[in-house]
Short mmCIF file of C-alpha atoms in Angstrom, two decimals:
data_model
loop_
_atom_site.label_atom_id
_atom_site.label_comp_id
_atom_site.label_asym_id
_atom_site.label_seq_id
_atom_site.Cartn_x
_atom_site.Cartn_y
_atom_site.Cartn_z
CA UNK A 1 60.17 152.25 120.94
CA UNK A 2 62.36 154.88 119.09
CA UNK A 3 60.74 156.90 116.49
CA UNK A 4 62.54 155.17 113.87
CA UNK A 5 61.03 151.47 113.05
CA UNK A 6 63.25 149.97 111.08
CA UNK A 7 65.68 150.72 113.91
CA UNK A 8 63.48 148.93 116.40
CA UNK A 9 63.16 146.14 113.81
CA UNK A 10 67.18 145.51 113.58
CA UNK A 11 67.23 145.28 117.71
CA UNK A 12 65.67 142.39 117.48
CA UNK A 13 67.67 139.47 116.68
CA UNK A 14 65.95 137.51 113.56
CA UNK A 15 65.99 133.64 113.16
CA UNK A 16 65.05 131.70 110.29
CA UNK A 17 61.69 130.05 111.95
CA UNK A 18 59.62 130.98 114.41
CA UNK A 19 56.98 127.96 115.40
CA UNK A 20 53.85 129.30 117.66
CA UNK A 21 52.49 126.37 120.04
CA UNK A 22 54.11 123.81 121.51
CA UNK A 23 52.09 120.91 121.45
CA UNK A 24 52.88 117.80 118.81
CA UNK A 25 52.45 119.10 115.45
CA UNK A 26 55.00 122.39 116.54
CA UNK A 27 57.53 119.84 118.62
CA UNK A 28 57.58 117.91 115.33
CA UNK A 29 58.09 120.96 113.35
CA UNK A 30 60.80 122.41 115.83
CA UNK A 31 63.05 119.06 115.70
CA UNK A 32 62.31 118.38 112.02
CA UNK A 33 63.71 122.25 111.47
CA UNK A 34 66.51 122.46 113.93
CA UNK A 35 67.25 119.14 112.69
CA UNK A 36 67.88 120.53 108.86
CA UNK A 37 70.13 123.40 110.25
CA UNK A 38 67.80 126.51 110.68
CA UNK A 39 67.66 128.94 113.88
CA UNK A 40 64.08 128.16 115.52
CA UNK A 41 62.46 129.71 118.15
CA UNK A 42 59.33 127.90 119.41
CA UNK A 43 56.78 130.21 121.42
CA UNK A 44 53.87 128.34 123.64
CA UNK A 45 51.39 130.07 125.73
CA UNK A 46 51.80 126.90 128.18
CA UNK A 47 54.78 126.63 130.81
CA UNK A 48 55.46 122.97 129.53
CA UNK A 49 55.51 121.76 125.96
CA UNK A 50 53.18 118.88 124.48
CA UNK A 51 50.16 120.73 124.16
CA UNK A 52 46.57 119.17 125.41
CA UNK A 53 47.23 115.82 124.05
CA UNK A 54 50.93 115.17 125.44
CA UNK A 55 50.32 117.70 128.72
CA UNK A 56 52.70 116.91 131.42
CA UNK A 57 51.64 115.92 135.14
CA UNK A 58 52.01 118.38 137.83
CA UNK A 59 55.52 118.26 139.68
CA UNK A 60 56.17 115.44 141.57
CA UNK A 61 53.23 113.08 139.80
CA UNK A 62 54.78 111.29 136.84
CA UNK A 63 57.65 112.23 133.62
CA UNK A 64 56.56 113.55 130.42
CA UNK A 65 54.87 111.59 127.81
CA UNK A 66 57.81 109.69 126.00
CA UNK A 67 57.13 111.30 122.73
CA UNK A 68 57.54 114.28 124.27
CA UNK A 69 60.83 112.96 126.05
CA UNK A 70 62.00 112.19 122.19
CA UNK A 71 61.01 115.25 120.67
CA UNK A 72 62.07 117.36 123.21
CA UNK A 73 65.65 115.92 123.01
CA UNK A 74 65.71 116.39 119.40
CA UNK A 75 64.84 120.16 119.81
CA UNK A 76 67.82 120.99 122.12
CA UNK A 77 69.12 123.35 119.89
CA UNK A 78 65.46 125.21 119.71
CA UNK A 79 65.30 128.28 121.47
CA UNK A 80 62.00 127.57 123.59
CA UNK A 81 59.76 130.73 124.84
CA UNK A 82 57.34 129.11 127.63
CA UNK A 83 54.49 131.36 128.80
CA UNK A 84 54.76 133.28 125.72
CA UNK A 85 51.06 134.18 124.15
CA UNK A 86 51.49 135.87 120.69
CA UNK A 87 48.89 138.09 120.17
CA UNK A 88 49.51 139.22 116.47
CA UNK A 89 51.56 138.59 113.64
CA UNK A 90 52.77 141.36 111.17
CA UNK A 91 55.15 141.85 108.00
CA UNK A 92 57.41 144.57 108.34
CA UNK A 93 57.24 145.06 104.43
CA UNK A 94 59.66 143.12 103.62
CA UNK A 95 59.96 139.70 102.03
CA UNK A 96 61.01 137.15 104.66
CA UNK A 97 60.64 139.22 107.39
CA UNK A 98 58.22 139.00 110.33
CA UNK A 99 57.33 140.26 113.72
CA UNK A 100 55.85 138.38 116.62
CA UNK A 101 54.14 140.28 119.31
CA UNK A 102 53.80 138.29 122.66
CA UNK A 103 52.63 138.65 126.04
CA UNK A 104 55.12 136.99 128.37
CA UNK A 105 54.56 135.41 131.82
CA UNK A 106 52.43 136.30 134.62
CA UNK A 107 53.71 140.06 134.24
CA UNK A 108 52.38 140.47 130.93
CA UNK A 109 56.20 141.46 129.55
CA UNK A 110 55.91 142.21 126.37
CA UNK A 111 58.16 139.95 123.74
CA UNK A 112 59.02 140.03 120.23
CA UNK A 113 60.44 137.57 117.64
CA UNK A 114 61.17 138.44 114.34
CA UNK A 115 61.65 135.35 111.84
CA UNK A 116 62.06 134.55 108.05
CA UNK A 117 58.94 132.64 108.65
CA UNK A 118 56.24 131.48 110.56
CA UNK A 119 54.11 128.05 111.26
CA UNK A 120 51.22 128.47 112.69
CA UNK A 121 50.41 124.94 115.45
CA UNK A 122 47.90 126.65 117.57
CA UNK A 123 45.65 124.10 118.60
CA UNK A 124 42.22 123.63 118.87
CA UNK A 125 39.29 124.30 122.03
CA UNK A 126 36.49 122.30 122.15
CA UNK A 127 33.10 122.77 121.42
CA UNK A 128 30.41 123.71 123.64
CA UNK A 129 26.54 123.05 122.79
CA UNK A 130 24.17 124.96 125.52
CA UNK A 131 21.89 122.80 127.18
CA UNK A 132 19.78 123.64 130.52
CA UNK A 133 21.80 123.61 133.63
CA UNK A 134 25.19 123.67 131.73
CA UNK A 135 26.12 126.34 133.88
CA UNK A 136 26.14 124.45 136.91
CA UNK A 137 29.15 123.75 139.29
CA UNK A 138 30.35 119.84 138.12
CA UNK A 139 29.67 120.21 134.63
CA UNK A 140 32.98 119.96 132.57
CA UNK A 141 34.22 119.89 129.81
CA UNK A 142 35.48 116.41 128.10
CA UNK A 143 38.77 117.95 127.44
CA UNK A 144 38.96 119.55 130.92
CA UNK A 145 38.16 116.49 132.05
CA UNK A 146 40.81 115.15 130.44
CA UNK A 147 43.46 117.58 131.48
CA UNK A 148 42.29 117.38 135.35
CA UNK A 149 43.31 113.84 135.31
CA UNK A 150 46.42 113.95 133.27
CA UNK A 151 47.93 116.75 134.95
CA UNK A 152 46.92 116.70 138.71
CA UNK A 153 45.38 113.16 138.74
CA UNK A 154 41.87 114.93 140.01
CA UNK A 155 38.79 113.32 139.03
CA UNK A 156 36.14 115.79 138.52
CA UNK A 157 33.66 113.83 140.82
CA UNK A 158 32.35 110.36 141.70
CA UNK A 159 29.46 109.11 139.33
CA UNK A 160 30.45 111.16 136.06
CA UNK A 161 28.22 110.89 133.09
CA UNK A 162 30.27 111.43 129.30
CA UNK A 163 28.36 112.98 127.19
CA UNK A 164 28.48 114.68 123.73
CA UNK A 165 30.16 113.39 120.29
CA UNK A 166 33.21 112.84 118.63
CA UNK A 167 36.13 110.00 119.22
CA UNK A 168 37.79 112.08 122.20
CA UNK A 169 34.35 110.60 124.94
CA UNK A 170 35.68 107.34 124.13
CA UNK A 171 39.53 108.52 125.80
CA UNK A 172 38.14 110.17 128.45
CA UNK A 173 35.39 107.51 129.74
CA UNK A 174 37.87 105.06 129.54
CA UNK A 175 40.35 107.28 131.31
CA UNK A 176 38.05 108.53 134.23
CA UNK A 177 37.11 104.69 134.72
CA UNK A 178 40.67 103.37 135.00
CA UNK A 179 41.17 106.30 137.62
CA UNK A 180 38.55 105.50 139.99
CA UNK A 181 35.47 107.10 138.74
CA UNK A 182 32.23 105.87 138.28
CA UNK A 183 31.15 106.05 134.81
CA UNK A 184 27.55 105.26 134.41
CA UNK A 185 26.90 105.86 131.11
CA UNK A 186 29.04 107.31 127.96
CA UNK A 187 26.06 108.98 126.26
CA UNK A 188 27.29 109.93 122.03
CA UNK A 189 24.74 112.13 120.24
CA UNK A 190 26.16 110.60 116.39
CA UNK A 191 25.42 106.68 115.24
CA UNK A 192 28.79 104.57 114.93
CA UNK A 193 27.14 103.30 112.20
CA UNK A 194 27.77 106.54 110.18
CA UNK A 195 31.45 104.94 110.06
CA UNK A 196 30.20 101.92 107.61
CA UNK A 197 29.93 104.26 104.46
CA UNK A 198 33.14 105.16 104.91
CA UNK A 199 35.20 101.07 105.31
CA UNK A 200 38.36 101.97 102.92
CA UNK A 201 39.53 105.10 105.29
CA UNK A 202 38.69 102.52 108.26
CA UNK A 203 40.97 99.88 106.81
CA UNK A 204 43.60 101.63 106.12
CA UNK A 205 44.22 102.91 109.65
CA UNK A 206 44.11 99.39 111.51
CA UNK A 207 46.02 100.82 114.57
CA UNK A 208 42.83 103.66 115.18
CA UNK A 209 40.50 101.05 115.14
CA UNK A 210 42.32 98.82 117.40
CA UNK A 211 42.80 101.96 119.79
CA UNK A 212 38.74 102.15 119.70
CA UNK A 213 38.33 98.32 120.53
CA UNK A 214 40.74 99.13 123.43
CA UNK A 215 38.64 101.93 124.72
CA UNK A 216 35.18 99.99 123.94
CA UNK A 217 36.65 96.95 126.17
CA UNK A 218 37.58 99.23 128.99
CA UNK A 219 34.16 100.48 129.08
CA UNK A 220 32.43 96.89 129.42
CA UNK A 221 35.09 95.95 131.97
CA UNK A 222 33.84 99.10 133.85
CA UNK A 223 30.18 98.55 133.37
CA UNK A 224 29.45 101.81 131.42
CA UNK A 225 26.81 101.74 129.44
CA UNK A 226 27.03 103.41 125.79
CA UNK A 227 23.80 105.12 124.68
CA UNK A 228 24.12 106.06 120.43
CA UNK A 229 22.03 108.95 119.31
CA UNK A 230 21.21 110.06 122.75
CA UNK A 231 22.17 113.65 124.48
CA UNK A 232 22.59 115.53 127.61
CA UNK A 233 19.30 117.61 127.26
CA UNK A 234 19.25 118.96 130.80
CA UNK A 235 21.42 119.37 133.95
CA UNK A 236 19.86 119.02 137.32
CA UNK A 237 21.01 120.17 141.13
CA UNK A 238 20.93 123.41 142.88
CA UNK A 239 24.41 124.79 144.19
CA UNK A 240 25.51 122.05 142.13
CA UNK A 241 25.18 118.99 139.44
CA UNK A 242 22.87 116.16 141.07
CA UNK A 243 21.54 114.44 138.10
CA UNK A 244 21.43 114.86 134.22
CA UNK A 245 18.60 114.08 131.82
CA UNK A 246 19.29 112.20 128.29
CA UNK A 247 17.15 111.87 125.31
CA UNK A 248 17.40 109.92 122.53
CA UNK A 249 17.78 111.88 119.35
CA UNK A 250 15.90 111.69 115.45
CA UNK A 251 18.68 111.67 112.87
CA UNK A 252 18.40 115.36 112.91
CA UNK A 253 19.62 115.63 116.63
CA UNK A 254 16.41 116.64 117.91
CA UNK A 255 15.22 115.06 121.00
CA UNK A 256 12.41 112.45 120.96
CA UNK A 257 9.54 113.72 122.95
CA UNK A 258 8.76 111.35 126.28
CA UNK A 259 12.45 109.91 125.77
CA UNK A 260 14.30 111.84 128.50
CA UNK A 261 15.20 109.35 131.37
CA UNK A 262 17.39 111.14 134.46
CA UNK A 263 21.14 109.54 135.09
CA UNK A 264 22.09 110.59 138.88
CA UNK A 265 25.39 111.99 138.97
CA UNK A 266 27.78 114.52 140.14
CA UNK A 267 29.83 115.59 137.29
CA UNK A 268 29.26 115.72 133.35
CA UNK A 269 32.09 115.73 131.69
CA UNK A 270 30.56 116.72 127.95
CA UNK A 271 32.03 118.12 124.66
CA UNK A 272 31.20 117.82 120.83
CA UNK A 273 34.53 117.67 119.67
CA UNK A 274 37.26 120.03 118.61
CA UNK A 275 37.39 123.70 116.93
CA UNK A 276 40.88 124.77 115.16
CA UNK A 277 42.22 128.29 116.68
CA UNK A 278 42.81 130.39 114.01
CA UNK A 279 42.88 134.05 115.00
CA UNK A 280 46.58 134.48 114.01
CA UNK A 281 45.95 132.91 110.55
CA UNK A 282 42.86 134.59 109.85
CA UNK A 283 44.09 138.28 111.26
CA UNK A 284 46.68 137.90 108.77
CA UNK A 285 44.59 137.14 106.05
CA UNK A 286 44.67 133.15 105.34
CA UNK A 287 42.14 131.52 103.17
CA UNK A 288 39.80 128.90 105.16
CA UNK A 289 37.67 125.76 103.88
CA UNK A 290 34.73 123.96 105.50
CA UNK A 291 35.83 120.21 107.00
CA UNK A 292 33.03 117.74 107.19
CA UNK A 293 31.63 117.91 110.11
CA UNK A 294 31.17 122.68 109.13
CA UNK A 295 34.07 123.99 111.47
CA UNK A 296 36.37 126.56 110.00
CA UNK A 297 40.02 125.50 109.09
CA UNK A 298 42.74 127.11 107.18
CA UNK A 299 43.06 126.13 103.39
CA UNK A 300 46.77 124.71 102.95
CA UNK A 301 48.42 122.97 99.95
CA UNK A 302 50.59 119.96 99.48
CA UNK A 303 53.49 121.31 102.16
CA UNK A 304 51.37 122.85 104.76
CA UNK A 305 51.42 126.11 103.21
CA UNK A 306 48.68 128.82 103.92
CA UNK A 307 47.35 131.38 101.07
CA UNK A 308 49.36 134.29 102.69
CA UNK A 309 53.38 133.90 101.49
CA UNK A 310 55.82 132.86 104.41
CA UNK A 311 52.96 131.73 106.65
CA UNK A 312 52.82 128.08 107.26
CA UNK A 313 50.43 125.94 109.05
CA UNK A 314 50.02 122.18 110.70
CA UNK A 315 48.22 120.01 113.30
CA UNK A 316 44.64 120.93 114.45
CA UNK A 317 44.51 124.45 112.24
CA UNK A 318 44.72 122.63 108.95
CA UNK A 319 41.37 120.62 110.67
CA UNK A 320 40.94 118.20 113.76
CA UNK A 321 42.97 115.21 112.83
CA UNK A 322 44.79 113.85 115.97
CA UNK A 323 48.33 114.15 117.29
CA UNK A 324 49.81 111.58 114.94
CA UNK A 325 48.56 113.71 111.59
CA UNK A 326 50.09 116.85 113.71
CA UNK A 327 53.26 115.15 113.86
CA UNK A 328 53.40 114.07 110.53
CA UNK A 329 52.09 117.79 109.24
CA UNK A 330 54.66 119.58 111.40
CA UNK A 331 57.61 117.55 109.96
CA UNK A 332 56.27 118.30 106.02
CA UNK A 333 55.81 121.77 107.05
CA UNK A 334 59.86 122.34 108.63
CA UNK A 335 60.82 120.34 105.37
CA UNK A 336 58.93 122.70 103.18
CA UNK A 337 60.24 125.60 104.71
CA UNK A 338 64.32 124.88 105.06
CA UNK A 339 63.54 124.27 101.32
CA UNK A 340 61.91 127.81 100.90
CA UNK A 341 64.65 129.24 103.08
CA UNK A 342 67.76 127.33 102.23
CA UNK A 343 66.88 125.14 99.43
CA UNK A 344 67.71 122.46 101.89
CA UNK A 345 66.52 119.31 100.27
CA UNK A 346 65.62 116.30 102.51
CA UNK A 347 65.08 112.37 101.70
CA UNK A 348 62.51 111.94 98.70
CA UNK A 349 61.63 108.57 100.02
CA UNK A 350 61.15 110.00 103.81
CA UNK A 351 59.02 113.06 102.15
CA UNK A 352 56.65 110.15 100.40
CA UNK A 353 56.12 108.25 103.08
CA UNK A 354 55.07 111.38 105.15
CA UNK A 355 52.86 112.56 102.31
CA UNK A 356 50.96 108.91 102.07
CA UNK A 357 51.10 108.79 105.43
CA UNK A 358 48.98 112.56 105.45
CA UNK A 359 46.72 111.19 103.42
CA UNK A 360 45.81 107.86 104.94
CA UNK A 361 45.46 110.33 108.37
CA UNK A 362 43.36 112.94 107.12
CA UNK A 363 41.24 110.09 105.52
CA UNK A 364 40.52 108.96 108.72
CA UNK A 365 40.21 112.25 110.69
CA UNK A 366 37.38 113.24 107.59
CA UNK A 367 35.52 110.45 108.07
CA UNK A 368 35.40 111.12 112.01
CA UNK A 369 34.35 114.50 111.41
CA UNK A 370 31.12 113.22 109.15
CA UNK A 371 30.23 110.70 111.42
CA UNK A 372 29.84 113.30 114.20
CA UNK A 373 29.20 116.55 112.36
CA UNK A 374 26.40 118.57 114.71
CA UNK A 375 22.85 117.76 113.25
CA UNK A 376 20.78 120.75 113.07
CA UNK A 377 18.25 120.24 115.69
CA UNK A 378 20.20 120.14 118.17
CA UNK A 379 18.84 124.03 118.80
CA UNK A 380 15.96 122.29 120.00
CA UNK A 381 16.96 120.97 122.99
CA UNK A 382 18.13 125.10 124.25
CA UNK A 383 15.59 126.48 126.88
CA UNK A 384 14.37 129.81 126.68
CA UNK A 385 16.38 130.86 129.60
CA UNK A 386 19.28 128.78 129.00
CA UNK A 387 22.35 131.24 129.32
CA UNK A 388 23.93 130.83 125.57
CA UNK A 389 26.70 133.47 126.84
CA UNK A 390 27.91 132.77 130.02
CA UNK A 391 30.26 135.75 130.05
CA UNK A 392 27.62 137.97 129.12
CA UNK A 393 24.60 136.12 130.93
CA UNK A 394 22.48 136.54 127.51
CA UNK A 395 19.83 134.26 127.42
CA UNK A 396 18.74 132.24 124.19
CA UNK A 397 15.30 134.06 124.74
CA UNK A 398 17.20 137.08 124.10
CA UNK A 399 19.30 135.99 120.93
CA UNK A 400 15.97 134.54 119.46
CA UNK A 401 14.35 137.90 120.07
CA UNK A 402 17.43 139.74 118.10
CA UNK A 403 16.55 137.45 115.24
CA UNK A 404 12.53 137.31 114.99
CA UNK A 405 11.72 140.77 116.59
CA UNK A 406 14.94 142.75 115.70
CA UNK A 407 15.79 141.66 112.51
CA UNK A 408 18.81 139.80 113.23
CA UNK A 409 20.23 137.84 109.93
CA UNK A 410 23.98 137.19 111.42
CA UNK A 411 26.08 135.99 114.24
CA UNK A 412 27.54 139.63 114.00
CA UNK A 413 24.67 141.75 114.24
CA UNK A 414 22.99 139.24 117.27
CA UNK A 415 26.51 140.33 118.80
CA UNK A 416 26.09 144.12 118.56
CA UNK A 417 22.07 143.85 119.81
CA UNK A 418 22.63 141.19 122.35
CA UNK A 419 26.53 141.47 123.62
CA UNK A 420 26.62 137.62 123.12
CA UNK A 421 30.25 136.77 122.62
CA UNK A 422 31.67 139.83 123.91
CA UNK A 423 32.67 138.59 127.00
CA UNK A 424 36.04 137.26 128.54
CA UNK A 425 36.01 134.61 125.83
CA UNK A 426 35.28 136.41 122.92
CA UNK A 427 32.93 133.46 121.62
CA UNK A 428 34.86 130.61 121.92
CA UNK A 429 32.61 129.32 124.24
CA UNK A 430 29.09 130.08 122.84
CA UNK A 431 29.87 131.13 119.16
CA UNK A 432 28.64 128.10 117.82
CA UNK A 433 25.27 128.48 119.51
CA UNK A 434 24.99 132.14 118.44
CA UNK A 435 25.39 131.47 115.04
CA UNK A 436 22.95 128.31 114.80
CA UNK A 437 20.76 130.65 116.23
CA UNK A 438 20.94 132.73 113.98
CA UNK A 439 20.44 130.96 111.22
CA UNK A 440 23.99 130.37 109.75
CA UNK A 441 27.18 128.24 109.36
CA UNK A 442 29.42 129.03 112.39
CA UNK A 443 32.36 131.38 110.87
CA UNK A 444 35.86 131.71 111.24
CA UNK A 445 37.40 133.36 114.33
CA UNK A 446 38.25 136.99 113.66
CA UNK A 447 39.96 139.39 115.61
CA UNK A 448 42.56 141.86 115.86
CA UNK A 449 44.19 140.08 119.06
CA UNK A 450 43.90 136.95 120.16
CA UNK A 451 43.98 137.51 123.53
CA UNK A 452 43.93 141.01 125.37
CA UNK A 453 46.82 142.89 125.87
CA UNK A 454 47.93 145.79 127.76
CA UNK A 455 47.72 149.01 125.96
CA UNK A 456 50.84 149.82 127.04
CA UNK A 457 51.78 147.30 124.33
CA UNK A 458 49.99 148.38 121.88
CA UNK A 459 51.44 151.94 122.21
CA UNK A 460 54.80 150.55 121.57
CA UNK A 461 53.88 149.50 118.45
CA UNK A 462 55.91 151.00 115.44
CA UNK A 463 53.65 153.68 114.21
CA UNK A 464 51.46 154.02 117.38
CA UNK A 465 52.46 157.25 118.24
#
């Protein structure tokens, strides 16, 4: 870098939008942009586009998802950064003007974008709740489950049970059954029933409940038995997973005492749904809300704009909602902005039917989230020497001894006594746990970088030296 920034800043080419992730709310965004005449640049830690829900097969197995095919063909005119991991977002101090600081590739390059603004499509990573023997070699997650299958066609073992909460077991049981696996049991910790005070959001999205009667018929034509209110309470084997135990759980999640019956088995594939990624958005300072079921998301108004000007955000970030809310967010979010940029106006009858469309969606993804929000017992079911942070091998003994004996009142503070969540990570793994622990509402991710970064990079940095 030369000692003069604004210099540095002009050397790199500006376009009008810069879209970071790939998968279908930023595809949507991408087409929807190009589409209306801007210069977009779409930058995707992944080699392939489509994200977790549209992921591609290896070479040689299968073609892309066809929505990808469609989108992708309508973004030819995108200028596409694979293996591109931006790991901060800064104004340069002036209006309209950004810089995007990436780690490129297997050689860590480093990459910048600079844009008139930026949408934020980062995905989601699922959530993990510790259990006894989670650790052990054939325990999964659902979503990794998921993503063996669709992208190498590997099963993660024989007998798998499918255990957790949220709509996303239902995908994968059905999945790993049609593949070849044995699926004994699809064990949910929430009640369906939960989705009866809720009936208008139901009603109005006919084609989700007819995608759950498809999954629920592929399990009885599989034999796999679904066991409501029950958990995974312990994981059994010794170099690996040999059996699982399952409990059935009070209303408060916490496990019935004489319940636990053991499934035999040699892979769990287990998850409790989906947690937005939102160190870029919250490292630059955007607001957050609660959804229903107490994750984090970023606090966005009617056109997918975030509380910081020239930042936009769609798909899981706004709060878990599916891919076809991402697509429909990512497409009022490149509207909105060729408007901010341009004043490019699109269809008013195409822009309401997207925005009822939102709605009806988000309905339905709010609804999901209350049925299967965490109940707070689940802490119960945690052994003392259950490893909370894998990275950091810090047992829940230990965490529970920050709080009672150390005086421990935060997530933050168990961090600094305990070095839970400091690991490879950074929380995403066990931050959830840590914070139940101690004693509060799981907060938004925050940290300088999302991901770590050579300090050569950092020294390049305007103003670094």
């Amino acid at each position: 870098m030369s000692a003069d920034p604004a210099a540095d800043r002009a050397a790199v080419p500006a376009v009008d939008l810069a879209v970071v992730g790939a998968g279908p709310a930023g595809l949507a965004a991408a087409a929807t942009a190009a589409a209306l005449g801007l210069r977009v640049t779409l930058l995707d830690a992944g080699e392939r586009v489509g994200g977790q829900i549209y992921r591609h097969p290896a070479p040689g197995l299968g073609t892309a998802h066809p929505r990808v095919r469609r989108l992708t063909r309508r973004t030819g005119s995108v200028t596409h950064l694979p293996a591109h991991h931006v790991w901060t977002v800064v104004r340069t101090g002036e209006a309209r003007d950004w810089l995007l600081h990436a780690v490129a590739g297997p050689e860590e390059t480093p990459a910048t974008v600079r844009a008139a603004a930026v949408l934020l499509t980062t995905g989601a990573y699922e959530r993990q709740l510790p259990f006894p023997g989670w650790t052990l070699p054939g325990v999964v997650g659902a979503g990794g489950a998921q993503a063996m299958l669709k992208s190498g066609l590997v099963l993660p073992g024989r007998r798998v049970v499918v255990a957790g909460s949220g709509p996303l077991l239902l995908a994968v049981a059905s999945s790993l059954a049609a593949a070849g696996a044995r699926v004994p049991a699809l064990v949910e910790a929430a009640d369906y029933t939960a989705y009866a005070r809720h009936a208008p959001a139901l009603l109005r999205n006919p084609g989700k409940l007819a995608e759950a009667a498809r999954h629920g018929g592929a399990l009885l034509r599989h034999h796999t038995r679904l066991l409501t209110r029950h958990a995974v309470t312990a994981a059994h084997g010794t170099t690996r997973l040999e059996a699982v135990t399952v409990s059935r759980l009070d209303r408060d999640w916490r496990p019935a005492p004489g319940s636990g019956r053991r499934i035999p088995c040699d892979a769990l594939a287990v998850g409790h749904g989906l947690v937005p990624q939102l160190e870029l958005a919250t490292a630059l300072g955007c607001a957050t809300r609660r959804t229903p079921d107490g994750t984090p998301a970023l606090e966005l108004d009617g056109r997918q704009r975030t509380s910081v000007p020239g930042i936009w955000a769609a798909g899981e970030t706004a709060g878990i909602g599916g891919a076809e809310l991402a697509l429909v967010q990512g497409e009022i979010a490149a509207a909105d902005i060729a408007y901010a940029l341009h004043g490019t106006r699109r269809d008013l009858r195409r822009t309401v039917t997207l925005v009822r469309r939102r709605a009806r969606l988000r309905a339905f993804a709010d609804t999901m989230a209350a049925a299967h929000r965490p109940g707070p017992g689940w802490t119960d079911w945690i052994g003392g020497t259950t490893e909370v942070c894998r990275c950091e091998e810090v047992t829940a003994d230990r965490i529970r001894a920050a709080v009672t004996t150390l005086g421990a009142r935060d997530a933050r503070t168990v961090k600094l006594l305990t070095r839970a969540g400091m690991g490879w990570c950074q929380g995403r793994m066990c931050g959830q746990a840590v914070a139940r622990l101690a004693g509060e509402e799981p907060a938004p991710d925050r940290r300088p970088l999302s991901c770590p970064v050579p300090l050569s990079h950092l020294a390049q940095l305007p103003g670094a030296e």
